[in-house]
Tab-separated table of N, CA and C in Angstrom:
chain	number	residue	atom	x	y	z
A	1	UNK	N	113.728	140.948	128.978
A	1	UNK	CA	112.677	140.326	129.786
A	1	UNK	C	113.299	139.448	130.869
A	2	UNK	N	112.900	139.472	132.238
A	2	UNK	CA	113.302	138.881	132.939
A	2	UNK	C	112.681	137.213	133.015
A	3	UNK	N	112.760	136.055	132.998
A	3	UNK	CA	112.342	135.413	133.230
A	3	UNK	C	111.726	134.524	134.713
A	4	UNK	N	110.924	134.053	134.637
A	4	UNK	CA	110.628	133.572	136.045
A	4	UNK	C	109.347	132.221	135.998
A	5	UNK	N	109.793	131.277	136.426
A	5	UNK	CA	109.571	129.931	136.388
A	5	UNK	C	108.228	130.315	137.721
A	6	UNK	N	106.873	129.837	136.913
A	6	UNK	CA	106.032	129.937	138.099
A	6	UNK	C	105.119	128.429	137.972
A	7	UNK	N	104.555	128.400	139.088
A	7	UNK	CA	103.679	126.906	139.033
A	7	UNK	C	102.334	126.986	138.201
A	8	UNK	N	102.439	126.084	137.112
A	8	UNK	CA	101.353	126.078	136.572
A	8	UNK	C	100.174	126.766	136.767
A	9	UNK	N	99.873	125.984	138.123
A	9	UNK	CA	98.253	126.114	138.496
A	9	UNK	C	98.211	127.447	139.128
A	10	UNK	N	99.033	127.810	139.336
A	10	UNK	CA	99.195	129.294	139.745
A	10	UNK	C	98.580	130.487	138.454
A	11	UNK	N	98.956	130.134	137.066
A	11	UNK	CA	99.144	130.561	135.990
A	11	UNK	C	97.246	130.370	135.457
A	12	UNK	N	96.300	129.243	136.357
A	12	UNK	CA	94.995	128.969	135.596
A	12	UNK	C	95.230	127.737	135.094
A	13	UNK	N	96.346	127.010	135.194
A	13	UNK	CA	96.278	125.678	134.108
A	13	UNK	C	95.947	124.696	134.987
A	14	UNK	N	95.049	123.420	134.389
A	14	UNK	CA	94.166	122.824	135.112
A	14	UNK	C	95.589	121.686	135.264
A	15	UNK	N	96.317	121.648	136.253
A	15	UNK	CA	97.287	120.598	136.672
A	15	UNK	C	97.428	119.971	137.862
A	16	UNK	N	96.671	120.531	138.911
A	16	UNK	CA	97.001	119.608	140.045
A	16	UNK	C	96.402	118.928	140.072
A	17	UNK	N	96.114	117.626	141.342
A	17	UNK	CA	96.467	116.283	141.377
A	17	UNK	C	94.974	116.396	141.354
A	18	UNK	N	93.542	117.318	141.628
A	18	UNK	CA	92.333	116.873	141.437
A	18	UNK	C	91.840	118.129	140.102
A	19	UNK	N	92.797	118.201	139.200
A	19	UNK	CA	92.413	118.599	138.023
A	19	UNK	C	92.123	120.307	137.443
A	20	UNK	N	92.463	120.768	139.207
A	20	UNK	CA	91.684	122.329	139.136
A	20	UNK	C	93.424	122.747	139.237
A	21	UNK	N	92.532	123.855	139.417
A	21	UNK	CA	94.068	125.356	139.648
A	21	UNK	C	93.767	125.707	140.522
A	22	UNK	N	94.776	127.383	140.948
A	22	UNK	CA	94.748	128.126	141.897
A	22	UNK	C	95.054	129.368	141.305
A	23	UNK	N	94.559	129.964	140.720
A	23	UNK	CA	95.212	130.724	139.303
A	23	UNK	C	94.919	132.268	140.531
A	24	UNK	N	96.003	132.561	140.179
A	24	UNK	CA	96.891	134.097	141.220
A	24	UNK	C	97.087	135.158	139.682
A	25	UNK	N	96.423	136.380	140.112
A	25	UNK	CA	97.041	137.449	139.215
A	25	UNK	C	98.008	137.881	139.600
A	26	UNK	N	98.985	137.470	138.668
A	26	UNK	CA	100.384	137.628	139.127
A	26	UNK	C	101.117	138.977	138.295
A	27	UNK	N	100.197	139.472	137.317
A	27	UNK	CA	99.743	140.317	136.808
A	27	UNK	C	100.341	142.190	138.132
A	28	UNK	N	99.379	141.939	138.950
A	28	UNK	CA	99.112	142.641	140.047
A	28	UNK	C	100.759	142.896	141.014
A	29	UNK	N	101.735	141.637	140.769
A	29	UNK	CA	103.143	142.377	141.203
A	29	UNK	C	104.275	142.058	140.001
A	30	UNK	N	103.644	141.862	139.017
A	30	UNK	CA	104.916	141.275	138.194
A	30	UNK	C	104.607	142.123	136.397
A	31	UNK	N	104.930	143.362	136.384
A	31	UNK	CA	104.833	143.745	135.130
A	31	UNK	C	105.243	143.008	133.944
A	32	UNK	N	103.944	142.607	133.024
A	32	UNK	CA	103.604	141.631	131.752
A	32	UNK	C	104.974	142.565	131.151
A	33	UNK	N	105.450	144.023	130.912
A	33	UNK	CA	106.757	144.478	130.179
A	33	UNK	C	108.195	143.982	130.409
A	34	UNK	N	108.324	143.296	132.190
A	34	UNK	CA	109.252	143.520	132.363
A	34	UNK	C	109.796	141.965	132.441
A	35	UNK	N	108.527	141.229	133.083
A	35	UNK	CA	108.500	139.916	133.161
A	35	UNK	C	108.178	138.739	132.440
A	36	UNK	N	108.574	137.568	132.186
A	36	UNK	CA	108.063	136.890	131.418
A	36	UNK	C	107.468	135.648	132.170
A	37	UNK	N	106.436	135.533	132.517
A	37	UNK	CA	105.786	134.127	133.524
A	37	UNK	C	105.628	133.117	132.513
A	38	UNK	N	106.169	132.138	133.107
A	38	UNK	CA	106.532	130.699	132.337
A	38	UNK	C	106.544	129.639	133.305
A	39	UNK	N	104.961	128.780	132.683
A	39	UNK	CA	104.398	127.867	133.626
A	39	UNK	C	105.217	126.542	133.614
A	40	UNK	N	105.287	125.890	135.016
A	40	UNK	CA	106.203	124.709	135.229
A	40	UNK	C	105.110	123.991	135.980
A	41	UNK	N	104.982	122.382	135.876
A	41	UNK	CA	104.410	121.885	136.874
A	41	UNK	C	105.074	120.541	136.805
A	42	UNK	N	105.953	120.277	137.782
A	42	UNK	CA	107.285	119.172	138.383
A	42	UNK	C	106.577	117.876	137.698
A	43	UNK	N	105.456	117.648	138.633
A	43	UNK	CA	104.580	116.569	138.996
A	43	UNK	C	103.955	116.042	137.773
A	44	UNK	N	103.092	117.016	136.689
A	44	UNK	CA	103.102	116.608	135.320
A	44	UNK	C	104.204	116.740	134.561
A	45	UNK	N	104.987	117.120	134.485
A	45	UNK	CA	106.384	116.951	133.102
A	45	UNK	C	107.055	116.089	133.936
A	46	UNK	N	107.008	115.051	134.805
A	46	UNK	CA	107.857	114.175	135.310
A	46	UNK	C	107.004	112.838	134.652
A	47	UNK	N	105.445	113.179	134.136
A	47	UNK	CA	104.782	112.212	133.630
A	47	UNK	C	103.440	111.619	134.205
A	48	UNK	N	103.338	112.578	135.741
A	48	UNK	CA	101.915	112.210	136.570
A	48	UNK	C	100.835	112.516	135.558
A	49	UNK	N	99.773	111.704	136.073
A	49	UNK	CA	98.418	112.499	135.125
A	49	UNK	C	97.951	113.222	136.011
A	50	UNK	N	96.464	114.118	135.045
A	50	UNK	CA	95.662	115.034	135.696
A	50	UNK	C	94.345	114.068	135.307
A	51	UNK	N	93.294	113.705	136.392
A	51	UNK	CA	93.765	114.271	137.689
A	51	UNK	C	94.673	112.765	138.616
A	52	UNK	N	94.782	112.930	139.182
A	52	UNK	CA	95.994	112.013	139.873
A	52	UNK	C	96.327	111.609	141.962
A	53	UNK	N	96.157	110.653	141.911
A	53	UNK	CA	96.288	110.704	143.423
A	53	UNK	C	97.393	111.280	144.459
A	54	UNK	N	96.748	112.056	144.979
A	54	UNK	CA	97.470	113.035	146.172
A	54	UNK	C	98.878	112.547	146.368
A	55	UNK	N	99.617	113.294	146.769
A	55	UNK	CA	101.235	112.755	146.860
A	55	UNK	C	101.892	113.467	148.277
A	56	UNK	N	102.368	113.266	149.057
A	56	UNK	CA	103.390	113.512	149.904
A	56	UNK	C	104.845	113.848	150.202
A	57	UNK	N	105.393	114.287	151.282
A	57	UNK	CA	106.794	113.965	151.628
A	57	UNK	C	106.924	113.138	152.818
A	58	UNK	N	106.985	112.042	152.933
A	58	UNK	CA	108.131	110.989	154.143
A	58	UNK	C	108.986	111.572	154.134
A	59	UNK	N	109.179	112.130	155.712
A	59	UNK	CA	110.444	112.383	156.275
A	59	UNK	C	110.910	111.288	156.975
A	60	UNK	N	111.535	110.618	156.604
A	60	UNK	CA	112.662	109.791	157.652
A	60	UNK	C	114.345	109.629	157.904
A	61	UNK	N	114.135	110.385	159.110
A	61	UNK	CA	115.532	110.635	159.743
A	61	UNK	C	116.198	111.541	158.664
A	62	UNK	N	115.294	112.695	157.762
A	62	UNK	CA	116.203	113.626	156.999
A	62	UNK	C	115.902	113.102	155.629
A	63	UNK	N	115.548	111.683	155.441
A	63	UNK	CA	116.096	111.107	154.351
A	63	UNK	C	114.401	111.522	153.504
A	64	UNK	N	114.135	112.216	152.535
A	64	UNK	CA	112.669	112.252	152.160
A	64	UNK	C	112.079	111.365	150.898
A	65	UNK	N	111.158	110.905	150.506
A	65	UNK	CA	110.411	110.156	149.624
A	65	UNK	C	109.504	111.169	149.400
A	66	UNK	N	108.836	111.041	148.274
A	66	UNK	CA	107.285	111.591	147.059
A	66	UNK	C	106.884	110.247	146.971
A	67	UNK	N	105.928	110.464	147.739
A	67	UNK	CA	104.940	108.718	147.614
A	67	UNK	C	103.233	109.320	147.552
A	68	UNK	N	102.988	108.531	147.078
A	68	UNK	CA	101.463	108.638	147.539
A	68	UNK	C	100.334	108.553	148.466
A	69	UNK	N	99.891	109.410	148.948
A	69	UNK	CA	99.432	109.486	150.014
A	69	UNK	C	98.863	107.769	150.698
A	70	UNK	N	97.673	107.339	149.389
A	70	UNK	CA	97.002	106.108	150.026
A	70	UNK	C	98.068	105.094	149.902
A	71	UNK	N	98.868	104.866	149.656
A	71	UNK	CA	99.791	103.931	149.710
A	71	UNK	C	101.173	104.379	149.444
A	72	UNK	N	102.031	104.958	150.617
A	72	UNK	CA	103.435	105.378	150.503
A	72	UNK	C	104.659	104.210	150.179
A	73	UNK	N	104.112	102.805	149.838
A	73	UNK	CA	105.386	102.086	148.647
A	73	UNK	C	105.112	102.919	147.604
A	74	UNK	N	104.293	103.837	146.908
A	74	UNK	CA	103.751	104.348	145.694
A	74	UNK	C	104.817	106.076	145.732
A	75	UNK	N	106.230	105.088	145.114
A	75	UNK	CA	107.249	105.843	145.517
A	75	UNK	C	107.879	107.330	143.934
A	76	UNK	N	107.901	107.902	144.182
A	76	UNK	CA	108.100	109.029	142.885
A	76	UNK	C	109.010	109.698	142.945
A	77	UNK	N	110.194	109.037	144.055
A	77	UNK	CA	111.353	110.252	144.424
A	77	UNK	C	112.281	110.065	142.910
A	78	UNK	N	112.309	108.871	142.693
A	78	UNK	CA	113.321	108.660	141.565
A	78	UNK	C	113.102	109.271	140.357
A	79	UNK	N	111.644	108.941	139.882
A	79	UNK	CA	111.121	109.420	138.600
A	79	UNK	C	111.312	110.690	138.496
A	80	UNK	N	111.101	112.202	139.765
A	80	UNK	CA	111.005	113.349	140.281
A	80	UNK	C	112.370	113.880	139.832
A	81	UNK	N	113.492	113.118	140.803
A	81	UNK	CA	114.723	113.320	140.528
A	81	UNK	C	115.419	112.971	138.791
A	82	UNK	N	115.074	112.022	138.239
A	82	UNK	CA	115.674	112.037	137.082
A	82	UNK	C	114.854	112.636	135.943
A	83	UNK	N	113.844	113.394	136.583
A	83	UNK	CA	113.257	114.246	135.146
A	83	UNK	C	113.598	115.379	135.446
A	84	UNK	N	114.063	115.646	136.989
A	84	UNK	CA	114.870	116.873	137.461
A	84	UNK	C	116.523	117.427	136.685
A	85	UNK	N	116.960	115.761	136.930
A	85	UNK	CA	118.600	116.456	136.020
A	85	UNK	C	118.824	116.052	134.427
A	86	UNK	N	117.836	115.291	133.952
A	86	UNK	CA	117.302	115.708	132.477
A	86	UNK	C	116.705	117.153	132.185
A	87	UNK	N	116.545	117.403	132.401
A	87	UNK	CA	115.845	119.185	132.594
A	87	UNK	C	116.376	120.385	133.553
A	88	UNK	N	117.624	119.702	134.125
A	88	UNK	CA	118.288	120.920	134.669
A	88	UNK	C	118.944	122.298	134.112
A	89	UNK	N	119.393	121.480	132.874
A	89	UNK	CA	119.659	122.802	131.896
A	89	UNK	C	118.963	123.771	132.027
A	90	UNK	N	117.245	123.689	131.860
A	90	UNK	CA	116.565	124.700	131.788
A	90	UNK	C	116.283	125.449	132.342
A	91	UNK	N	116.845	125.092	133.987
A	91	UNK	CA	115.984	125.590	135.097
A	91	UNK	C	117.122	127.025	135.288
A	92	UNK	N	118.481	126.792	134.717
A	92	UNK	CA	119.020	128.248	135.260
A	92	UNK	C	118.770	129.357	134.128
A	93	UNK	N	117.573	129.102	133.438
A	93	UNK	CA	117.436	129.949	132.636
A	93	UNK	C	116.127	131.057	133.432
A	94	UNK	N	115.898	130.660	134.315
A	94	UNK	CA	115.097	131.626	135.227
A	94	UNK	C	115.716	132.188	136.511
A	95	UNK	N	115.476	133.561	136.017
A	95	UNK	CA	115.845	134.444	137.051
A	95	UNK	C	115.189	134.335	138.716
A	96	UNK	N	114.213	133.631	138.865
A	96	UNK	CA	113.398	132.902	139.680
A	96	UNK	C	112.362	132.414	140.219
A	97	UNK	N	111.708	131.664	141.137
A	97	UNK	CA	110.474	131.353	140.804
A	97	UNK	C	109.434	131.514	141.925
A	98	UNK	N	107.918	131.281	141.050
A	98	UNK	CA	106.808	131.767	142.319
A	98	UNK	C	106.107	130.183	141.909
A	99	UNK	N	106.599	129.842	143.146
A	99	UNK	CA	105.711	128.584	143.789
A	99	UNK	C	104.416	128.491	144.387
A	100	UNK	N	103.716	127.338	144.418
A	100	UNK	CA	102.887	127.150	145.083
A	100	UNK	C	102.971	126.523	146.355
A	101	UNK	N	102.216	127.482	147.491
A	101	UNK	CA	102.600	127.316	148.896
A	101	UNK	C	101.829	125.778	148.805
A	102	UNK	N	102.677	125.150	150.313
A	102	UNK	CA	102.128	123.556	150.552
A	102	UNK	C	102.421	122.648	149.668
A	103	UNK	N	102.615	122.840	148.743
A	103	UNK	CA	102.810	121.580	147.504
A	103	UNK	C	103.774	120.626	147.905
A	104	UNK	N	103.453	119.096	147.857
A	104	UNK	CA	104.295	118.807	147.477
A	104	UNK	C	106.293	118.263	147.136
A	105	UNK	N	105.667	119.306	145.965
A	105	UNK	CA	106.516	119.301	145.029
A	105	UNK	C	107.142	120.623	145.002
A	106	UNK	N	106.739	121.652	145.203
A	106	UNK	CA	107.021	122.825	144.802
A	106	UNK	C	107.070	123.971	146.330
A	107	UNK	N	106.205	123.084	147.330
A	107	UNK	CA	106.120	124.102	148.584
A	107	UNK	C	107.854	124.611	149.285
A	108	UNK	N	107.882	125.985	149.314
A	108	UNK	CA	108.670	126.666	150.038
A	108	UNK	C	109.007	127.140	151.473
A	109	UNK	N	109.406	125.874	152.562
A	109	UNK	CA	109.334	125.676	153.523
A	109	UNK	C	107.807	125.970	153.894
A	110	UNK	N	106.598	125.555	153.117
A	110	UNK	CA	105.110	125.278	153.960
A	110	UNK	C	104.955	123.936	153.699
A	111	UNK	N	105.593	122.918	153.001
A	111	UNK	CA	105.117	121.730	152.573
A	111	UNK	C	105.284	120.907	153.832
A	112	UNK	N	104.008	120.133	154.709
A	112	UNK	CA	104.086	119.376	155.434
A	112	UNK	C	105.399	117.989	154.829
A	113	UNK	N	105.771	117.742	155.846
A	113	UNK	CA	106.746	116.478	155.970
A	113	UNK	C	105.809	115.512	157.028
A	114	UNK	N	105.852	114.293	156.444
A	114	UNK	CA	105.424	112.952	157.653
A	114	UNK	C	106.138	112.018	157.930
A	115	UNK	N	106.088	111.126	159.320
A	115	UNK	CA	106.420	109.989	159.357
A	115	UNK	C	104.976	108.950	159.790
A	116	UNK	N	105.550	108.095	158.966
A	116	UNK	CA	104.073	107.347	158.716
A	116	UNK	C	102.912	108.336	158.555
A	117	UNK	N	101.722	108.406	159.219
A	117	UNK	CA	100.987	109.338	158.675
A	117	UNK	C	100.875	111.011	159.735
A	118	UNK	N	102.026	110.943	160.590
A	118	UNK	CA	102.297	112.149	161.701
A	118	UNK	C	102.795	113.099	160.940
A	119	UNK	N	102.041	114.514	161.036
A	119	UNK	CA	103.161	115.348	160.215
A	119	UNK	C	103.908	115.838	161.240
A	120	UNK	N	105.536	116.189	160.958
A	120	UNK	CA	106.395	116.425	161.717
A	120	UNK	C	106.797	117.789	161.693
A	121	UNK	N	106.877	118.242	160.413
A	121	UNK	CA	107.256	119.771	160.486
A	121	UNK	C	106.623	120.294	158.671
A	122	UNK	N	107.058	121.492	158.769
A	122	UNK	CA	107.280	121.900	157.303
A	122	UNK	C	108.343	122.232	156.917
A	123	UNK	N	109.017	122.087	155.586
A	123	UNK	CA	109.614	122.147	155.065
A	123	UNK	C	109.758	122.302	153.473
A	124	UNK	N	110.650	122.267	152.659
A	124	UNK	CA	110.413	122.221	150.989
A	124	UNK	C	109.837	121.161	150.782
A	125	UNK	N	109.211	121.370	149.619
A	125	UNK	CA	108.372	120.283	148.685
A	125	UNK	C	110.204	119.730	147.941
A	126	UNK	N	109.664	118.855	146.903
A	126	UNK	CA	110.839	117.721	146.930
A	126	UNK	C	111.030	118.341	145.122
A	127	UNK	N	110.914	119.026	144.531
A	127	UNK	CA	111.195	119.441	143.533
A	127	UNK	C	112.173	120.885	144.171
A	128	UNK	N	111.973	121.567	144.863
A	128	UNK	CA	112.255	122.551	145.739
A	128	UNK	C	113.892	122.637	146.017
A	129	UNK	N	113.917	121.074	147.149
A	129	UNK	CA	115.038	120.564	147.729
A	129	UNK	C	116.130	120.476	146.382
A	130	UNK	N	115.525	119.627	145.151
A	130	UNK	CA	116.480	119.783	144.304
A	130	UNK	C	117.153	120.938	143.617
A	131	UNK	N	116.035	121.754	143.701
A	131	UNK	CA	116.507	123.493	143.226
A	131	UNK	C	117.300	123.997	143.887
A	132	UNK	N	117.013	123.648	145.395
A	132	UNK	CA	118.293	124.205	146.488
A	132	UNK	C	119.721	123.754	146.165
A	133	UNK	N	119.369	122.461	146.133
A	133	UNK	CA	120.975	122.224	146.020
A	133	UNK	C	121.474	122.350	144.715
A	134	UNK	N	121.196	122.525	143.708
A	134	UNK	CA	121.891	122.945	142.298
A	134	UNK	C	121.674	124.500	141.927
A	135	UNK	N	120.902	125.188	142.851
A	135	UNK	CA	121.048	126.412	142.414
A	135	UNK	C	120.810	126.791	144.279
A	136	UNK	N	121.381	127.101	145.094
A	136	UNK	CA	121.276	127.433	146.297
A	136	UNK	C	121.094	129.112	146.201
A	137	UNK	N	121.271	129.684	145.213
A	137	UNK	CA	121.041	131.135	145.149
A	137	UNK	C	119.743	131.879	144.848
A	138	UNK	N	119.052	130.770	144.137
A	138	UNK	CA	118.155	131.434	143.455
A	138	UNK	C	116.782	132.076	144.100
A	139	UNK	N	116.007	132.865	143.573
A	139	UNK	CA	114.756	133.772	144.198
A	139	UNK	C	113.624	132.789	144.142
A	140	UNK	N	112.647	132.413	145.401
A	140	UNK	CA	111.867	131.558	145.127
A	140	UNK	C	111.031	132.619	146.068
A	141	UNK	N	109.581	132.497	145.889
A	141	UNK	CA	108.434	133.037	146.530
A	141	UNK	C	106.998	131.798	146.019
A	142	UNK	N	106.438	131.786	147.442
A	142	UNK	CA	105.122	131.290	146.829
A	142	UNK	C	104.227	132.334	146.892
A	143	UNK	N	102.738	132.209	146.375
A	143	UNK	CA	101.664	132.915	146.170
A	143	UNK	C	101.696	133.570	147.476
A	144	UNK	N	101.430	132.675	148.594
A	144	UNK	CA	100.956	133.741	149.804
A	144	UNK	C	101.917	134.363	150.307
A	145	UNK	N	103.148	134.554	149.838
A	145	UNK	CA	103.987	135.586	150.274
A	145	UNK	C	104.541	137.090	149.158
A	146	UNK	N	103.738	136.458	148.315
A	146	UNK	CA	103.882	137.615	147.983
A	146	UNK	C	102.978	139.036	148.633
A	147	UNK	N	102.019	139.018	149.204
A	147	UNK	CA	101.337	140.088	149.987
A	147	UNK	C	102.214	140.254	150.710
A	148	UNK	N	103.320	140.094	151.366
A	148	UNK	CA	104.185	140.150	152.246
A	148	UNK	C	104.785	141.349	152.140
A	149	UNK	N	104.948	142.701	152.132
A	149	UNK	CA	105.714	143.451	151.701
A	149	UNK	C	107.557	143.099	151.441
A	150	UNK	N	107.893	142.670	152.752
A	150	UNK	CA	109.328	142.369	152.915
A	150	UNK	C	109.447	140.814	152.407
A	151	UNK	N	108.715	140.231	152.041
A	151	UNK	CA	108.501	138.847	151.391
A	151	UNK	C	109.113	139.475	150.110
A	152	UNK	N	108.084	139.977	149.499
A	152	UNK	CA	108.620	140.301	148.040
A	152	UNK	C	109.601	141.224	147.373
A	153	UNK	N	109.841	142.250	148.557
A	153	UNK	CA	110.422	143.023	148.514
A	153	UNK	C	112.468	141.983	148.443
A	154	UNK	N	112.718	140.844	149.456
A	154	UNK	CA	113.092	140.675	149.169
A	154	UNK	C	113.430	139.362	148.244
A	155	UNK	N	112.583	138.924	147.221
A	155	UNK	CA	112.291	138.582	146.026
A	155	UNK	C	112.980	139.078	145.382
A	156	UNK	N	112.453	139.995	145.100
A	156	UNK	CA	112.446	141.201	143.835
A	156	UNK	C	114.223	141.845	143.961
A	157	UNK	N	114.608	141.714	145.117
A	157	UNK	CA	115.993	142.005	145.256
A	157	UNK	C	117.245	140.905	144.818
A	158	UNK	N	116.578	140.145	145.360
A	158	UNK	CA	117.810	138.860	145.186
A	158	UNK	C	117.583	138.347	143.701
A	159	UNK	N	116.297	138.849	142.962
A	159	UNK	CA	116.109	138.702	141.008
A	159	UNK	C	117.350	139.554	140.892
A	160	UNK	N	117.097	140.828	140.751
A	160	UNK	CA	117.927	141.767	140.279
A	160	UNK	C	119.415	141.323	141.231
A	161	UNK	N	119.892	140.890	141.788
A	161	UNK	CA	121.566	140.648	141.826
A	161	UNK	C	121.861	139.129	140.877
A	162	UNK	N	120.803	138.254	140.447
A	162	UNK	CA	120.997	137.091	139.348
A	162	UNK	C	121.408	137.771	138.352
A	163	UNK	N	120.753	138.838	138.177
A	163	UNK	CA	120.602	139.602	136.443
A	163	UNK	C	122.176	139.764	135.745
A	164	UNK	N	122.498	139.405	134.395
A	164	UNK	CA	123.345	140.117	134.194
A	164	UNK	C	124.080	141.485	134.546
């Protein structure tokens, strides 16, 4: 079975920050024989509740923060990061993962970045950034790219060169 780390709410589980999902049949490109979908959500196993106030990325000068939207001292980069390399072990146990676009936490170059309240660009969500740099190889896709033909197509390629 191949494994592959997907976002909760992607999966139907009621985890984001206003309590709902976004639940994707993932079913439809990922054979239940071949694959094994195994729900992750950064933001709750770091200890957020459901449901929970909206969260961000501050970009400044490169340097990024997870704060909260209504009040960005309402800072979560640290907590994010050290439930990140307490739990890094686990993460190379997936062959790779399907994110949720925009997040966050989890968005794959769609996650708005701000300064003060300007958004500046998109970029990774901040659970993301850490995946990059401890695993810079690995297969990441969000939901809306998988319709992509050459989106998934090369997904599905760069899984199979992880594989044993």
């Amino acid at each position: 079975m191949i494994k592959l780390a997907v976002s909760a709410c992607l999966l139907g589980k009621n985890v984001r920050y206003d309590g709902g999902h976004k639940f994707v049949n993932l079913t439809e490109y990922f054979n239940p024989d071949t694959y094994q979908l195994i729900g992750i959500c950064p933001e709750v196993e770091m200890g957020m509740p459901i449901p929970r106030d909206p969260i961000q990325i501050i970009n400044d000068d490169n340097h990024i923060s997870l704060t909260q939207v209504k009040n960005n001292k309402v800072d979560y980069s640290e907590q994010m990061k050290r439930w990140f390399h307490e739990n890094n072990h686990d993460f190379n146990q997936y062959a790779g993962y399907i994110l949720k676009s925009k997040s966050p936490s989890c968005g794959n170059q769609t996650t708005p970045h701000f300064l003060a309240s300007q958004e500046l660009f998109l970029a990774d969500g901040f659970f993301v950034c850490l995946l990059k740099i401890h695993y810079p190889y690995v297969a990441i896709i969000d939901e809306n790219s998988l319709d992509n033909p050459k989106s998934l197509y090369e997904f599905t390629n760069k899984l199979k060169k992880t594989l044993p």
